[in-house]
XYZ file of N, CA, C and O in Angstrom:
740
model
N 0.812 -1.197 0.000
C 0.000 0.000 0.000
C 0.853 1.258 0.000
O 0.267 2.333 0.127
N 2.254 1.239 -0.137
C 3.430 2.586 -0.115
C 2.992 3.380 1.616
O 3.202 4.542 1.964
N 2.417 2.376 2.326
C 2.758 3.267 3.471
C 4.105 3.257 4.576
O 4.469 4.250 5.206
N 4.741 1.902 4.648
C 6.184 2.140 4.834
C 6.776 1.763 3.997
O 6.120 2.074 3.003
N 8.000 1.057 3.562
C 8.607 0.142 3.452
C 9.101 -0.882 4.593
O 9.236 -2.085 4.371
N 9.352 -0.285 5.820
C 10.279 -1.275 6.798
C 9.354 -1.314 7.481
O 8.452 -0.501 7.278
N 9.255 -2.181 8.433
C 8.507 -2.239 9.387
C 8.750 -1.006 10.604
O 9.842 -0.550 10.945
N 7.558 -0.668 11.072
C 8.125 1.196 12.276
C 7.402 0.115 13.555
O 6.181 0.013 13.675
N 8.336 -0.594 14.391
C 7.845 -0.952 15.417
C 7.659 0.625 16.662
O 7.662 0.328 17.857
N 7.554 1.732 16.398
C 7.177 2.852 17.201
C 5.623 2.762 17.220
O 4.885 2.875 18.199
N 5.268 2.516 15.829
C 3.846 2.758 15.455
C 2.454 1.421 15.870
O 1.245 1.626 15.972
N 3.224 0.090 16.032
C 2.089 -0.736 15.995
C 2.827 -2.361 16.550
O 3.710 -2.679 15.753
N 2.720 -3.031 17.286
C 3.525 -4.326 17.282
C 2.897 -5.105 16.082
O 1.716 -5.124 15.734
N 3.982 -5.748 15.530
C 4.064 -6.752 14.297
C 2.764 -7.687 14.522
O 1.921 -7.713 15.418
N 2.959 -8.506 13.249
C 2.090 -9.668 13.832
C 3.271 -10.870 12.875
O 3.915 -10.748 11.833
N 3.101 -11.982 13.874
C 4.317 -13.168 13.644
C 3.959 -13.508 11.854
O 4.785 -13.668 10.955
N 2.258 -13.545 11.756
C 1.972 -13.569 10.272
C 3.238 -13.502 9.145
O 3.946 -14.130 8.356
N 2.937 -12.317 9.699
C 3.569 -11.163 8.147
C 5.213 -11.357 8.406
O 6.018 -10.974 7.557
N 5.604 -11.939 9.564
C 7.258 -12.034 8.512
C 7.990 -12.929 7.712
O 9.138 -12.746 7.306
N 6.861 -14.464 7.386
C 7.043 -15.302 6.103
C 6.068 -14.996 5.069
O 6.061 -15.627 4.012
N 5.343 -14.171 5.288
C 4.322 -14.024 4.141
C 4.846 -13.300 3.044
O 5.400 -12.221 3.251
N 4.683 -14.002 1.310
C 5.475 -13.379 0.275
C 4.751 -12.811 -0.493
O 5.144 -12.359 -1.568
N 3.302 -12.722 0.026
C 2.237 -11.221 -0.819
C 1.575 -10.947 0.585
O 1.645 -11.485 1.690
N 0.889 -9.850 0.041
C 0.309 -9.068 1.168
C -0.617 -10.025 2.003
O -0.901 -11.193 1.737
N -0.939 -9.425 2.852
C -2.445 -10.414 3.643
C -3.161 -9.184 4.329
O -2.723 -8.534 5.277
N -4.582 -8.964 3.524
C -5.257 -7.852 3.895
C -5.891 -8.030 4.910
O -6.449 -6.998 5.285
N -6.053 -8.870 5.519
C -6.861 -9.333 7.371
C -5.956 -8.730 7.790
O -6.138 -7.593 8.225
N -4.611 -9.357 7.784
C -3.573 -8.813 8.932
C -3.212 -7.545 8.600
O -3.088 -6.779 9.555
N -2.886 -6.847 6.860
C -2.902 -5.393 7.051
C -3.378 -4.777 7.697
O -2.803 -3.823 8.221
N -4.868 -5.142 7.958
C -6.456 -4.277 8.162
C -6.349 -4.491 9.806
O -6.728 -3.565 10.523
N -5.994 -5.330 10.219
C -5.427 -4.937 11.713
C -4.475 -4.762 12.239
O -4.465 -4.854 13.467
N -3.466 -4.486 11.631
C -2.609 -3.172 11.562
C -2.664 -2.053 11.654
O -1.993 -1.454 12.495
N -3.587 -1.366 10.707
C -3.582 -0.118 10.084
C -4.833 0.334 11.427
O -5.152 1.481 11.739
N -5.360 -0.970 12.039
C -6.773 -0.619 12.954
C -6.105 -0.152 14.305
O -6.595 0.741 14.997
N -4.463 -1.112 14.758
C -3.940 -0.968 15.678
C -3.169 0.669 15.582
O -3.268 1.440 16.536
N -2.389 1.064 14.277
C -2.483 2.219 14.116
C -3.305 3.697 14.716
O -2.941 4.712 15.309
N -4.818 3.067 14.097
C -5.402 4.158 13.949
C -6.102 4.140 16.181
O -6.505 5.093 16.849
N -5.979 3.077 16.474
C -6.354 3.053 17.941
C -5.124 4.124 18.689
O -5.295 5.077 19.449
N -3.734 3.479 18.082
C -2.730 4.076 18.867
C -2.585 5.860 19.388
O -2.333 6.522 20.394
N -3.010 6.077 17.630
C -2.793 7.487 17.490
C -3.895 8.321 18.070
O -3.670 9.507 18.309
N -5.615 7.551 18.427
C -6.482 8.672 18.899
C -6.335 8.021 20.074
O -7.363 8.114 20.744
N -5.282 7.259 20.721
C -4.759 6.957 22.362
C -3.338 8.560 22.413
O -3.085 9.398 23.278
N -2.915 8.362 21.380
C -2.061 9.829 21.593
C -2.415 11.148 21.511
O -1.774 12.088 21.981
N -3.598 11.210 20.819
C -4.377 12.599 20.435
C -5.353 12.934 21.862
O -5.754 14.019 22.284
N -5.514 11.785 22.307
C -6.553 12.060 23.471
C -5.375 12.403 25.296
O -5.562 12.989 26.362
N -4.454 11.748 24.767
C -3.159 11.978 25.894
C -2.842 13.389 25.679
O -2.676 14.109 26.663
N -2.743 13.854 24.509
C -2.055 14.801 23.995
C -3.170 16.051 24.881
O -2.737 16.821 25.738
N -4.466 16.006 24.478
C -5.280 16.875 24.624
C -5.692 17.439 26.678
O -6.074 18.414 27.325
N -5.216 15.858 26.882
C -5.503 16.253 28.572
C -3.648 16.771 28.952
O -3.565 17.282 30.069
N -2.623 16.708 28.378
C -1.681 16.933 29.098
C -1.843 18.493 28.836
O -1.667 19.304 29.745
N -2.256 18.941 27.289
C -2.540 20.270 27.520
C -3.311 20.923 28.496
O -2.966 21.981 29.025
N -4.181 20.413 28.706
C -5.511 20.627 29.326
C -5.095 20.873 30.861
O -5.270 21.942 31.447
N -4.436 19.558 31.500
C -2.881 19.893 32.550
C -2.572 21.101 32.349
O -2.832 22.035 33.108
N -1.928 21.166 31.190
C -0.733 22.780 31.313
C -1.449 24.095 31.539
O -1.008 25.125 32.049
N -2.799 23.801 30.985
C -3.647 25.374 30.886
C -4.242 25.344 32.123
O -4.403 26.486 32.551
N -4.649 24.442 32.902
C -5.201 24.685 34.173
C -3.986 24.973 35.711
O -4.066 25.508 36.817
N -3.151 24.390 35.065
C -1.730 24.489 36.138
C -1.321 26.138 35.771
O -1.085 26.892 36.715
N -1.247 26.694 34.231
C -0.926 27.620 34.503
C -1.771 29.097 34.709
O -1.385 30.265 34.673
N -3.334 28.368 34.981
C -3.792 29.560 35.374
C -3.754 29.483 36.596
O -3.733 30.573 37.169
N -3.730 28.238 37.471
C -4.327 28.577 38.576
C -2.394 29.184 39.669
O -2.189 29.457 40.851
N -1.497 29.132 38.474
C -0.224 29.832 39.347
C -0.691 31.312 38.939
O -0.783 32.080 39.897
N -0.964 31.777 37.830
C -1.064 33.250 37.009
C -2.689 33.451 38.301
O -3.305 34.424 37.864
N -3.184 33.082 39.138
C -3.990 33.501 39.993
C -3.744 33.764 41.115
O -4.569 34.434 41.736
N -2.585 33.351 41.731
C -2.053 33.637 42.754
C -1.166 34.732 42.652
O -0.324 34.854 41.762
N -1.451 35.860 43.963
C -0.526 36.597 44.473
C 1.238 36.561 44.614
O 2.155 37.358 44.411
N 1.112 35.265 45.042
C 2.706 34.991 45.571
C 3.285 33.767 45.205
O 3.732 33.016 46.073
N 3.333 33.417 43.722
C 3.506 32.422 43.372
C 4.316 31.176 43.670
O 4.032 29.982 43.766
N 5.644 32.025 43.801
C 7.029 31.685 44.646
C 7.240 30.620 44.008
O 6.350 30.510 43.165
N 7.993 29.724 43.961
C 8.428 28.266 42.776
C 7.196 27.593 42.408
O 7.495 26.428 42.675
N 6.418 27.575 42.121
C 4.821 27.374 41.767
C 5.053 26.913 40.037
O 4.909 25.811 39.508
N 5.445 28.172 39.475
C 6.010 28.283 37.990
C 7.093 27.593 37.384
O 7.220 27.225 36.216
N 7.987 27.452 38.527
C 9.111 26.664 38.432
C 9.031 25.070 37.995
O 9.632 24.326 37.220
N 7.716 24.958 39.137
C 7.533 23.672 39.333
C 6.666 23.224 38.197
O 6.925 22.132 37.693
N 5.659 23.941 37.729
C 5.129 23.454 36.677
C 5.917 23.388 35.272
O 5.727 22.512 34.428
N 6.960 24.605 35.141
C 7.869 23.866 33.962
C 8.516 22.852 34.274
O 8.647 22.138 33.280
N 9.163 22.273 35.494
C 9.741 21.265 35.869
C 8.467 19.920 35.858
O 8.940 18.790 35.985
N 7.423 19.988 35.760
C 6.658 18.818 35.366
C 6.288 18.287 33.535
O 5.986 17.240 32.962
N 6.468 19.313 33.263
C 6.068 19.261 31.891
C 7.417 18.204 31.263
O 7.234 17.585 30.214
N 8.681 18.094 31.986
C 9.604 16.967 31.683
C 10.266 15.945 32.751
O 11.197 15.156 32.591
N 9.649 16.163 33.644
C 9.445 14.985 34.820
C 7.999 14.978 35.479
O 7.729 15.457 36.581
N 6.958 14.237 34.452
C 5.355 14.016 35.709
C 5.696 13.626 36.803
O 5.231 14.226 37.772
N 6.533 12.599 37.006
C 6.425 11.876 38.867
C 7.606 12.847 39.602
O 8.512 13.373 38.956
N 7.510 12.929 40.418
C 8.328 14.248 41.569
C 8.047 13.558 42.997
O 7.090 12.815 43.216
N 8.877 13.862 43.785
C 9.016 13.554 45.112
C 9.459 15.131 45.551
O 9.271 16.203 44.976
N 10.095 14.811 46.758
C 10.491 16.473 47.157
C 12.200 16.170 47.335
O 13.077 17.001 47.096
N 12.422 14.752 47.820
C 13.492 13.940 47.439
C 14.271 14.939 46.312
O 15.225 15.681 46.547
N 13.535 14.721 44.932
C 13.993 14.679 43.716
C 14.138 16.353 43.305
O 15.090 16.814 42.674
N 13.109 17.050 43.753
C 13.141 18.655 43.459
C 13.407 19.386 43.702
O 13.509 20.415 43.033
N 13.849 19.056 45.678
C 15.055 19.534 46.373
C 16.003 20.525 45.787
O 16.006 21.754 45.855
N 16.842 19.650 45.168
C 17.599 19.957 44.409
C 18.203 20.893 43.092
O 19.233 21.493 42.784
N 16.626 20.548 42.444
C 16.112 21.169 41.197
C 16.150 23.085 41.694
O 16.551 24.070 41.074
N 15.576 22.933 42.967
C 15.009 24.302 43.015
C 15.393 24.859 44.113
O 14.629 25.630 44.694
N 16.802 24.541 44.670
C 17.530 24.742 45.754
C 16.591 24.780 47.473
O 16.604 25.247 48.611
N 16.193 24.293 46.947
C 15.267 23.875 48.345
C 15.362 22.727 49.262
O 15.687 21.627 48.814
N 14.997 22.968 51.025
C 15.469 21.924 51.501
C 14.136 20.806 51.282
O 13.140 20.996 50.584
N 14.506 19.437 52.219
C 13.379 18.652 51.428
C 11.953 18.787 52.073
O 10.929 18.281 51.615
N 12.077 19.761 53.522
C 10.924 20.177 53.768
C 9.887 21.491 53.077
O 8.675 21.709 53.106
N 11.165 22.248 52.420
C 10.299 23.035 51.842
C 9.980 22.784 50.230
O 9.522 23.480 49.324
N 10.467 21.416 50.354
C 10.130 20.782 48.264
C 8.988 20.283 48.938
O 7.953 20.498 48.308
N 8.803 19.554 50.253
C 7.305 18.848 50.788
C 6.113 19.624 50.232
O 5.225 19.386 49.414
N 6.628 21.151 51.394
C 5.315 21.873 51.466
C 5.483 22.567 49.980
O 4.283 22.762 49.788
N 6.007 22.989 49.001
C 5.558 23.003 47.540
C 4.847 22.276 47.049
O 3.785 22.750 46.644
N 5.119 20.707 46.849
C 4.462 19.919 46.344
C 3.298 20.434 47.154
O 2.702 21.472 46.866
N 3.012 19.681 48.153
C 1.069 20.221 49.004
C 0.970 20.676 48.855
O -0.165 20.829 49.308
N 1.386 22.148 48.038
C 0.926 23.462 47.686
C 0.079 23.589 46.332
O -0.944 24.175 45.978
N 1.224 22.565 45.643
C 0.560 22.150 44.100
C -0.684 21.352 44.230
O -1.814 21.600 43.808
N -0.184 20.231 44.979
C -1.560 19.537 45.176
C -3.157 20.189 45.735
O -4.247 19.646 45.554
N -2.951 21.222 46.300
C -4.144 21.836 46.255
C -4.570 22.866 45.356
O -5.634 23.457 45.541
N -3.800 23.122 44.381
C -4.244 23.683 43.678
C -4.562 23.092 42.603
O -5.121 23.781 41.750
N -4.264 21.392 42.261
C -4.262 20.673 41.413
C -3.413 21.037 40.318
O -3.700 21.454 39.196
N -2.347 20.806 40.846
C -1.139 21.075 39.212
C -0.419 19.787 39.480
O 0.397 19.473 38.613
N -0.602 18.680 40.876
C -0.368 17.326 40.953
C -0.875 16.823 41.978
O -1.362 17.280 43.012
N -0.600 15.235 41.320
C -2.118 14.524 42.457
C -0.698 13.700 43.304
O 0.463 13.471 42.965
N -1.454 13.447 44.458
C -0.046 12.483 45.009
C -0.918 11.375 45.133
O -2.138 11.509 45.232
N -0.043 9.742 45.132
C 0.016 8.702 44.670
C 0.077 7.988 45.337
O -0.844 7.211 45.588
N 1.353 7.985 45.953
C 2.047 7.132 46.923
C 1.085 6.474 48.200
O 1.151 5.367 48.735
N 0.235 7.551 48.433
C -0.916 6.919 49.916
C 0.172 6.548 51.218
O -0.021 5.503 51.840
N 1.198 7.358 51.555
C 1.960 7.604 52.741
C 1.895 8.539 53.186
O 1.322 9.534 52.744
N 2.771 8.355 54.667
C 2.240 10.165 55.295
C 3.592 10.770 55.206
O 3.734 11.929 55.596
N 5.007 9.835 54.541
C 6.111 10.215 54.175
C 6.963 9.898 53.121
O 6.844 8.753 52.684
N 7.741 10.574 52.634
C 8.451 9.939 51.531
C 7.273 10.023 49.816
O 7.380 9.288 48.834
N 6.495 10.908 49.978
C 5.345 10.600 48.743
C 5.652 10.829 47.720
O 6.792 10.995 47.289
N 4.537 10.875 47.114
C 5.605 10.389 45.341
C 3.924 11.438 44.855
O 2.809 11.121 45.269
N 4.184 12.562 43.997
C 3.067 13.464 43.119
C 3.632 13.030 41.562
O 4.752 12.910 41.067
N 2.568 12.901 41.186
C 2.224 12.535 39.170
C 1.369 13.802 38.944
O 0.645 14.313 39.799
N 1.598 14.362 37.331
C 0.379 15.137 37.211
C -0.843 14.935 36.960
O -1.107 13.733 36.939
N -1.813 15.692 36.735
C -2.946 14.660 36.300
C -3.344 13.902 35.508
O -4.185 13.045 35.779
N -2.752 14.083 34.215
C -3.319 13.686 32.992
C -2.212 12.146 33.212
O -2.709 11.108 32.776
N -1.173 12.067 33.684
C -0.180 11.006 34.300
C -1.382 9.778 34.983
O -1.821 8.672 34.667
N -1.578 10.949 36.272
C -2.453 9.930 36.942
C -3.110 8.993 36.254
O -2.755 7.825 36.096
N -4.594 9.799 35.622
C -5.821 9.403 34.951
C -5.212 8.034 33.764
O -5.646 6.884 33.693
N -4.073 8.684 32.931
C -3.703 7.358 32.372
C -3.211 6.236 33.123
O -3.564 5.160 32.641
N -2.356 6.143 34.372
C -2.002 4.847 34.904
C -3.343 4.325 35.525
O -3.352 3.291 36.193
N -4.323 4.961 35.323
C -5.600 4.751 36.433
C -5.447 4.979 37.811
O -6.102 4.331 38.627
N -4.677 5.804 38.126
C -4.763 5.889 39.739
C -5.851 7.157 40.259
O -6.393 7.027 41.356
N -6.091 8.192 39.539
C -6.995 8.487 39.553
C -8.366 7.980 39.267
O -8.341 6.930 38.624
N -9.680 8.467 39.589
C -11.109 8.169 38.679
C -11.242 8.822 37.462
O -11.024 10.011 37.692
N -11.505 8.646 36.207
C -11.799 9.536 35.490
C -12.857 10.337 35.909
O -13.755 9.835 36.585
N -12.880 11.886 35.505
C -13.767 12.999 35.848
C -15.213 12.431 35.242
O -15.251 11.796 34.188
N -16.088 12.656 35.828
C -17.392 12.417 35.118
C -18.454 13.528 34.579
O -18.212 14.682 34.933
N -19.111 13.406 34.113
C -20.212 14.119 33.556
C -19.285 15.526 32.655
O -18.102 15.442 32.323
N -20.079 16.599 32.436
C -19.401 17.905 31.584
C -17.836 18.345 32.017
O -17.376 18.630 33.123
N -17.276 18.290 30.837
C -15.719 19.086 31.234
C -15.831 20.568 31.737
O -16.689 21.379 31.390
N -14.733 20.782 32.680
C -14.726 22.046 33.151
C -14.362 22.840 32.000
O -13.793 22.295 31.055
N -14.674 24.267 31.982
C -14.410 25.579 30.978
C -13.204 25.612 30.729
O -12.679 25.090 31.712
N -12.411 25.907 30.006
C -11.179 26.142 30.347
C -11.227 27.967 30.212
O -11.969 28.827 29.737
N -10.008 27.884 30.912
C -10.064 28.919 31.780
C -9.700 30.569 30.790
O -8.742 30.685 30.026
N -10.571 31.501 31.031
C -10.963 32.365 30.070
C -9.408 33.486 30.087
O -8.938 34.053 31.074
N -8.976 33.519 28.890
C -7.735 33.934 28.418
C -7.662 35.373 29.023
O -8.700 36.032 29.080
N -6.276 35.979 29.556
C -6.107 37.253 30.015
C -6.574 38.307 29.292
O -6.658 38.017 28.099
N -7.019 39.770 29.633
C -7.637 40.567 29.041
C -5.958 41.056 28.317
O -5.801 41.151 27.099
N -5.138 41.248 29.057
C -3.975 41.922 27.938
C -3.670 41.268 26.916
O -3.042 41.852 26.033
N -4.034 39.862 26.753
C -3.860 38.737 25.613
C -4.206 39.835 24.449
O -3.278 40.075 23.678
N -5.319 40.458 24.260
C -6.128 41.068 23.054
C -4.897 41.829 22.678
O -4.517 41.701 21.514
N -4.169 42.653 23.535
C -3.515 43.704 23.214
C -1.955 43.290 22.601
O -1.375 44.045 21.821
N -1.506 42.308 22.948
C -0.376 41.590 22.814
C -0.797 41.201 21.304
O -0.114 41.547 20.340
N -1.848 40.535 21.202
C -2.270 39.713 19.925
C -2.282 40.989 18.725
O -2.042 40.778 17.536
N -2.576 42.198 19.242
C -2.847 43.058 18.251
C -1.804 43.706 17.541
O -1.615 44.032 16.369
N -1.041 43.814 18.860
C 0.433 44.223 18.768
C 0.960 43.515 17.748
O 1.040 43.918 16.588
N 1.367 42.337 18.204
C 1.786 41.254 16.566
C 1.122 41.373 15.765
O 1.804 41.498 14.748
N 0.074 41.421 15.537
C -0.992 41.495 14.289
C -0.673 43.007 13.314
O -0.816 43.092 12.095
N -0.150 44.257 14.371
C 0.109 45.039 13.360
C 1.676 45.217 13.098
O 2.098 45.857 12.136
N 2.603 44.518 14.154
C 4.503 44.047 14.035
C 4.237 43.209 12.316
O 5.056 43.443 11.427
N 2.965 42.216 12.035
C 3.380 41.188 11.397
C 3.047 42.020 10.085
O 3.517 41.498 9.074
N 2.564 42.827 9.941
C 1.755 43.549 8.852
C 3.008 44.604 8.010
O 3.408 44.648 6.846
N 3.397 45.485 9.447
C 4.820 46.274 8.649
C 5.835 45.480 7.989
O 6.491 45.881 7.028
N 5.991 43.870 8.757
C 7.043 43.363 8.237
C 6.611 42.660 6.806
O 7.411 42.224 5.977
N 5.111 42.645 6.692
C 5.001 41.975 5.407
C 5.368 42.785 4.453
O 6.249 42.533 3.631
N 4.277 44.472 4.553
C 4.979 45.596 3.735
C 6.284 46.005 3.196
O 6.765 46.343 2.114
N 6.657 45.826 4.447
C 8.089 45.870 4.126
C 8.829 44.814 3.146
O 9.470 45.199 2.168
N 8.691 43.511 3.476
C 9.028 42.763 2.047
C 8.536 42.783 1.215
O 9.423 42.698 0.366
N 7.377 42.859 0.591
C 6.744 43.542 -0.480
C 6.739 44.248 -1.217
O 6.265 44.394 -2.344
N 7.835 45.209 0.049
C 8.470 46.402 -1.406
C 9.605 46.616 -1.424
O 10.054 47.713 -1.756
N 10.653 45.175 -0.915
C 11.641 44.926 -1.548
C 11.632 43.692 -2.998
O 12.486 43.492 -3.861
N 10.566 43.185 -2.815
C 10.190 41.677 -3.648
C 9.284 43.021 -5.095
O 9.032 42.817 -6.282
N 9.117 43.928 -4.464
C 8.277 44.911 -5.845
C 6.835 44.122 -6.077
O 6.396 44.098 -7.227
N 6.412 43.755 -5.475
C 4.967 43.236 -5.559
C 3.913 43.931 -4.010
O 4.297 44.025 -2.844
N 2.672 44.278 -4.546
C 1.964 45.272 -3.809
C 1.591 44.293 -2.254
O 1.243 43.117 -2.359
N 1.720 44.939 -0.941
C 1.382 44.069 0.109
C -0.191 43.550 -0.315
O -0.429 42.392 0.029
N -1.236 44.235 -0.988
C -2.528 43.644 -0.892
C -2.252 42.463 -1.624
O -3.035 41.620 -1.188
N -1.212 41.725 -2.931
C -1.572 40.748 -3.779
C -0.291 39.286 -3.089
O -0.137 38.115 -3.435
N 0.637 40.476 -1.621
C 0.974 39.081 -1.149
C 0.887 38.277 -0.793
O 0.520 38.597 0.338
N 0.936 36.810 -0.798
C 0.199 36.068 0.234
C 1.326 35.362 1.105
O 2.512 35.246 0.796
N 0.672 34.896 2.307
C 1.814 34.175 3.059
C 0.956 32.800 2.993
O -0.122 32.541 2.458
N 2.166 31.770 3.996
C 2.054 30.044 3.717
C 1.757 29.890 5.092
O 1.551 28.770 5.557
């Protein structure tokens, strides 16, 4: 079908079938291409709650007064989900009582769930972490709003919108073609 040539074990595990078979076999293609298409709306749907993570973690730090490593900590999850205070200590020059009370800090604001079920030594995942190992419940009934974009957003956005406009002009009338008939990609 020209969709690989080699086999992409990233994308789908083999099936024992297909590595003496000397023409195609459309059963076993067809559940292939099915294991494929499962994999990828298992990544599109991961994809959508880790965002979903990032936008609620970073409003609910951009809501607080005194954020203090709050921000830190949420870029530091976005490439380590599981955290201890053990582990972040370090990260954020902190001793391991005050990586504790960060983490509990996060955890009530939900930017991580803790796991472990001890009263020491605990171990925080983020959420969208959790919900996939199942240690959470999945949420039920209507998704929450997500959370309504800053009012200076408009002004920032406009700002670029008229930065992006001079700079088109501007090539336009080095290229000698009028900005109304340029187009961009």
């Amino acid at each position: 079908m020209g969709i690989t040539v080699a086999p992409l074990p990233c994308l789908v595990v083999g099936d024992a079938g297909q590595r003496f078979a000397h023409h195609p076999r459309p059963a076993l293609l067809m559940r292939l291409l099915k294991q494929i298409r499962r994999a990828s709306d298992d990544g599109l749907a991961r994809l959508n709650r880790l965002e979903d993570t990032a936008r609620r973690s970073a409003a609910a730090i951009a809501a607080k007064n005194r954020p203090g490593q709050l921000a830190t900590l949420g870029r530091i999850t976005l490439t380590r989900p599981c955290l201890a205070a053990r582990t972040i200590a370090p990260l954020l020059g902190l001793t391991l009582s005050g990586a504790g009370k960060l983490l509990e800090r996060a955890t009530r604001l939900g930017i991580l769930v803790e796991v472990s079920g001890r009263a020491t030594w605990r171990t925080y995942v983020t959420p969208d972490v959790a919900l996939a190992l199942g240690l959470v419940p999945a949420t039920r009934g209507r998704p929450q709003a997500s959370p309504a974009p800053s009012p200076a957003l408009d002004t920032v956005l406009a700002k670029f919108d008229a930065e992006m406009a001079q700079i088109d002009a501007r090539l336009a009338s080095f290229s000698g073609i009028a900005p109304e008939t340029a187009t961009t990609d």
